[in-house]
Amino acid sequence: MRIFAYVAVILILTASAARAQMDVPNDTTVSPVSEADVHWKIVQREIEQITEGAPDSPVGNQLEMVGRIEGRAIRELFPGWEFYAVSYSNYKKEGFDDRPVSLAAGLGLTLAVGPDSRLNIRMSHYGNHEEYGHLLIETKAAIRNTDDANLVWHAFCEIHRKAWKGRKVEKVSETEWKLGIFSYDQTSSVVDGVSTVVKRTHFMQVMIDPASKQIATWKSIVETSNRLRRTEG
């Protein structure tokens, strides 16, 4: 009976998958997954892990969307791999009314399934995205020029459902690149009419092997710099 229950869940989530396309770049699609999918059993196990959880926990997970991601950068950079997005939110279980809990909405991950289902990598849509670095190293992805750097970044955006493809990439040296550069200002304090403005710059630092140009490390970085600005009086 369980298989039919999950088929029903996926069919119900078809409308949600269409809505979820708003969260991905324009050239990326998220298609509903059904029992006919080649990796259906793997996706089904992922759904079970998310929705079943720990029986003694007051917090449960409610599935919102499951879909297979397709994009140009994904196809070019990871041939033979399939990517499945899963979105879910927390809810408070019955019987735990007297227990205070913290609930989160809009949670999500992407499940990467390798050729012949030999390897699965789970990548959270939030955080520092170390898992994507593991995927790049596993597949021996390389950056030889700006086109390669953009391809790696665009595939990141498709996999993590981020509309960030317009962010810049920069070659720092023969062994270092910055991908997805994004900056903004924050005012940290105002004293005697003078404000301290902190510039925060986010990017992914990618180190490559100088000989093969294959990616060796992937790290989320935030750089800060301060400047003073007089407040108009």
Tab-separated table of C-alpha atoms in Angstrom:
chain	number	residue	atom	x	y	z
A	1	MET	CA	0.000	0.000	0.000
A	2	ARG	CA	2.892	2.376	0.670
A	3	ILE	CA	3.852	2.655	-2.996
A	4	PHE	CA	0.355	3.819	-3.899
A	5	ALA	CA	0.432	6.368	-1.099
A	6	TYR	CA	3.595	7.918	-2.458
A	7	VAL	CA	2.270	7.944	-6.008
A	8	ALA	CA	-0.752	9.851	-4.725
A	9	VAL	CA	1.494	12.304	-2.890
A	10	ILE	CA	3.530	13.000	-6.024
A	11	LEU	CA	0.407	13.577	-8.101
A	12	ILE	CA	-0.947	16.008	-5.523
A	13	LEU	CA	2.357	17.884	-5.601
A	14	THR	CA	2.265	18.462	-9.368
A	15	ALA	CA	0.737	21.907	-8.925
A	16	SER	CA	3.355	22.754	-6.318
A	17	ALA	CA	6.110	21.804	-8.747
A	18	ALA	CA	4.775	24.320	-11.253
A	19	ARG	CA	4.787	26.990	-8.549
A	20	ALA	CA	8.333	26.069	-7.560
A	21	GLN	CA	9.622	26.953	-11.017
A	22	MET	CA	9.439	30.589	-9.931
A	23	ASP	CA	12.380	29.856	-7.618
A	24	VAL	CA	14.762	28.690	-10.347
A	25	PRO	CA	16.527	30.462	-13.237
A	26	ASN	CA	14.394	31.052	-16.344
A	27	ASP	CA	16.227	28.371	-18.369
A	28	THR	CA	15.693	25.698	-15.692
A	29	THR	CA	12.650	23.477	-15.188
A	30	VAL	CA	11.422	21.320	-12.312
A	31	SER	CA	9.232	18.461	-13.529
A	32	PRO	CA	7.027	16.258	-11.299
A	33	VAL	CA	8.458	12.829	-10.470
A	34	SER	CA	6.361	9.687	-10.885
A	35	GLU	CA	6.748	5.952	-10.387
A	36	ALA	CA	8.004	5.707	-13.987
A	37	ASP	CA	11.159	7.692	-13.199
A	38	VAL	CA	14.344	5.631	-13.476
A	39	HIS	CA	15.377	6.649	-9.940
A	40	TRP	CA	11.909	6.460	-8.386
A	41	LYS	CA	12.986	4.109	-5.558
A	42	ILE	CA	15.866	6.394	-4.578
A	43	VAL	CA	13.573	9.426	-4.541
A	44	GLN	CA	10.974	7.463	-2.573
A	45	ARG	CA	13.555	6.603	0.102
A	46	GLU	CA	14.476	10.270	0.352
A	47	ILE	CA	10.815	11.196	0.853
A	48	GLU	CA	10.540	8.572	3.610
A	49	GLN	CA	13.610	9.880	5.421
A	50	ILE	CA	12.292	13.449	5.351
A	51	THR	CA	8.674	12.740	6.296
A	52	GLU	CA	9.077	9.936	8.834
A	53	GLY	CA	11.712	11.542	11.063
A	54	ALA	CA	12.245	10.612	14.705
A	55	PRO	CA	9.050	9.287	16.366
A	56	ASP	CA	9.812	11.034	19.672
A	57	SER	CA	10.416	14.440	18.048
A	58	PRO	CA	7.640	17.051	18.392
A	59	VAL	CA	8.546	18.413	14.952
A	60	GLY	CA	7.537	16.671	11.744
A	61	ASN	CA	8.260	17.493	8.095
A	62	GLN	CA	5.505	18.172	5.579
A	63	LEU	CA	6.422	17.532	1.957
A	64	GLU	CA	5.686	20.429	-0.408
A	65	MET	CA	7.328	19.590	-3.732
A	66	VAL	CA	9.384	16.863	-5.404
A	67	GLY	CA	10.663	17.376	-8.938
A	68	ARG	CA	13.439	16.518	-11.359
A	69	ILE	CA	15.609	19.524	-12.227
A	70	GLU	CA	16.685	20.065	-15.822
A	71	GLY	CA	18.977	22.843	-17.005
A	72	ARG	CA	21.537	23.576	-19.702
A	73	ALA	CA	24.491	23.911	-17.325
A	74	ILE	CA	23.553	20.718	-15.479
A	75	ARG	CA	23.434	18.731	-18.728
A	76	GLU	CA	26.807	20.075	-19.897
A	77	LEU	CA	28.721	19.823	-16.623
A	78	PHE	CA	27.244	16.609	-15.204
A	79	PRO	CA	26.352	14.230	-18.069
A	80	GLY	CA	24.728	11.045	-16.829
A	81	TRP	CA	23.655	12.576	-13.513
A	82	GLU	CA	20.060	13.282	-12.461
A	83	PHE	CA	18.999	15.940	-9.945
A	84	TYR	CA	15.839	15.926	-7.828
A	85	ALA	CA	14.639	18.904	-5.785
A	86	VAL	CA	12.716	18.281	-2.567
A	87	SER	CA	10.980	21.086	-0.645
A	88	TYR	CA	9.364	20.718	2.770
A	89	SER	CA	8.372	22.605	5.937
A	90	ASN	CA	8.140	21.789	9.643
A	91	TYR	CA	4.911	21.286	11.554
A	92	LYS	CA	4.121	20.506	15.188
A	93	LYS	CA	2.906	16.954	15.734
A	94	GLU	CA	-0.242	16.113	17.626
A	95	GLY	CA	0.310	15.185	21.250
A	96	PHE	CA	3.087	17.704	21.790
A	97	ASP	CA	0.911	20.753	22.451
A	98	ASP	CA	2.579	21.520	25.770
A	99	ARG	CA	6.103	21.532	24.328
A	100	PRO	CA	7.601	24.732	22.831
A	101	VAL	CA	9.183	24.126	19.427
A	102	SER	CA	10.831	26.116	16.648
A	103	LEU	CA	9.367	25.558	13.194
A	104	ALA	CA	10.919	26.416	9.838
A	105	ALA	CA	9.323	26.834	6.418
A	106	GLY	CA	10.749	26.732	2.923
A	107	LEU	CA	13.331	24.026	3.623
A	108	GLY	CA	14.818	22.143	0.715
A	109	LEU	CA	17.544	19.987	-0.749
A	110	THR	CA	18.619	18.584	-4.090
A	111	LEU	CA	19.445	14.901	-4.436
A	112	ALA	CA	22.125	14.171	-7.055
A	113	VAL	CA	22.095	10.613	-8.405
A	114	GLY	CA	25.153	9.442	-10.305
A	115	PRO	CA	25.300	7.204	-13.373
A	116	ASP	CA	23.993	3.693	-12.654
A	117	SER	CA	22.824	5.026	-9.269
A	118	ARG	CA	26.306	4.354	-7.924
A	119	LEU	CA	26.486	7.552	-5.865
A	120	ASN	CA	23.973	9.872	-4.211
A	121	ILE	CA	24.873	13.329	-2.913
A	122	ARG	CA	22.421	15.475	-0.916
A	123	MET	CA	22.837	19.225	-1.309
A	124	SER	CA	20.965	21.652	0.940
A	125	HIS	CA	19.466	24.723	-0.758
A	126	TYR	CA	20.889	26.822	2.112
A	127	GLY	CA	24.089	27.105	4.117
A	128	ASN	CA	27.665	27.010	2.866
A	129	HIS	CA	27.021	24.446	0.097
A	130	GLU	CA	30.018	22.223	0.819
A	131	GLU	CA	28.175	19.276	-0.769
A	132	TYR	CA	28.347	20.921	-4.199
A	133	GLY	CA	32.106	21.040	-3.813
A	134	HIS	CA	32.071	17.284	-3.123
A	135	LEU	CA	30.118	16.785	-6.363
A	136	LEU	CA	32.599	18.887	-8.363
A	137	ILE	CA	35.539	16.937	-6.985
A	138	GLU	CA	33.788	13.575	-7.503
A	139	THR	CA	33.104	14.378	-11.163
A	140	LYS	CA	36.578	15.873	-11.743
A	141	ALA	CA	35.108	19.201	-12.879
A	142	ALA	CA	37.720	21.670	-14.119
A	143	ILE	CA	38.008	25.429	-14.586
A	144	ARG	CA	40.332	26.444	-17.398
A	145	ASN	CA	38.807	29.786	-18.333
A	146	THR	CA	35.926	32.179	-17.642
A	147	ASP	CA	33.472	30.067	-19.640
A	148	ASP	CA	34.218	27.072	-17.403
A	149	ALA	CA	33.861	29.211	-14.282
A	150	ASN	CA	30.463	30.476	-15.429
A	151	LEU	CA	29.365	26.930	-16.251
A	152	VAL	CA	30.247	25.722	-12.739
A	153	TRP	CA	28.401	28.683	-11.215
A	154	HIS	CA	25.326	28.347	-13.439
A	155	ALA	CA	25.041	24.649	-12.601
A	156	PHE	CA	25.210	25.599	-8.923
A	157	CYS	CA	22.285	27.997	-9.423
A	158	GLU	CA	20.210	25.372	-11.243
A	159	ILE	CA	20.871	22.656	-8.679
A	160	HIS	CA	20.191	24.891	-5.666
A	161	ARG	CA	17.255	26.731	-7.303
A	162	LYS	CA	18.904	30.137	-7.066
A	163	ALA	CA	18.214	32.961	-9.532
A	164	TRP	CA	21.812	34.157	-9.174
A	165	LYS	CA	23.283	33.455	-12.616
A	166	GLY	CA	23.981	37.151	-13.129
A	167	ARG	CA	26.538	37.269	-10.341
A	168	LYS	CA	30.150	37.683	-11.459
A	169	VAL	CA	33.080	35.295	-11.555
A	170	GLU	CA	36.688	36.431	-11.210
A	171	LYS	CA	40.059	34.800	-11.781
A	172	VAL	CA	42.349	35.615	-8.848
A	173	SER	CA	45.373	33.559	-9.909
A	174	GLU	CA	46.280	30.409	-11.798
A	175	THR	CA	45.006	28.367	-8.874
A	176	GLU	CA	42.121	30.459	-7.476
A	177	TRP	CA	38.739	31.687	-8.714
A	178	LYS	CA	35.890	33.587	-7.083
A	179	LEU	CA	32.394	32.562	-8.192
A	180	GLY	CA	29.045	34.255	-7.544
A	181	ILE	CA	30.461	37.549	-6.243
A	182	PHE	CA	27.824	39.652	-4.456
A	183	SER	CA	28.327	42.760	-2.289
A	184	TYR	CA	26.150	45.018	-0.159
A	185	ASP	CA	26.588	47.728	2.518
A	186	GLN	CA	25.505	47.644	6.155
A	187	THR	CA	25.580	50.539	8.610
A	188	SER	CA	26.996	49.188	11.855
A	189	SER	CA	27.028	52.369	13.975
A	190	VAL	CA	26.469	56.147	13.943
A	191	VAL	CA	28.525	58.365	16.276
A	192	ASP	CA	28.467	62.176	16.216
A	193	GLY	CA	26.993	62.250	12.753
A	194	VAL	CA	29.529	59.809	11.295
A	195	SER	CA	28.326	56.349	10.271
A	196	THR	CA	30.503	53.270	9.908
A	197	VAL	CA	29.528	51.391	6.758
A	198	VAL	CA	30.536	47.757	6.444
A	199	LYS	CA	30.798	46.347	2.941
A	200	ARG	CA	30.125	42.586	2.915
A	201	THR	CA	31.203	40.585	-0.136
A	202	HIS	CA	30.001	36.989	-0.545
A	203	PHE	CA	31.527	34.513	-2.996
A	204	MET	CA	32.620	30.917	-3.441
A	205	GLN	CA	36.368	30.474	-3.315
A	206	VAL	CA	37.459	27.721	-5.698
A	207	MET	CA	41.007	26.385	-5.681
A	208	ILE	CA	42.169	24.367	-8.671
A	209	ASP	CA	45.076	22.079	-9.414
A	210	PRO	CA	47.576	24.070	-11.523
A	211	ALA	CA	48.363	21.146	-13.821
A	212	SER	CA	45.000	19.463	-14.451
A	213	LYS	CA	42.838	22.546	-13.704
A	214	GLN	CA	40.489	20.234	-11.802
A	215	ILE	CA	38.695	21.723	-8.809
A	216	ALA	CA	40.438	20.846	-5.544
A	217	THR	CA	38.473	22.829	-2.934
A	218	TRP	CA	35.212	24.805	-2.737
A	219	LYS	CA	34.539	27.190	0.153
A	220	SER	CA	31.956	29.846	1.019
A	221	ILE	CA	33.650	33.150	1.907
A	222	VAL	CA	32.439	36.474	3.314
A	223	GLU	CA	34.882	39.398	3.208
A	224	THR	CA	34.246	42.664	5.070
A	225	SER	CA	35.693	46.154	4.790
A	226	ASN	CA	34.777	49.347	6.684
A	227	ARG	CA	34.496	52.963	5.609
A	228	LEU	CA	33.263	56.131	7.324
A	229	ARG	CA	30.449	58.296	5.948
A	230	ARG	CA	29.148	61.561	7.392
A	231	THR	CA	25.415	61.549	7.969
A	232	GLU	CA	23.531	64.390	6.317
A	233	GLY	CA	22.138	66.731	8.995
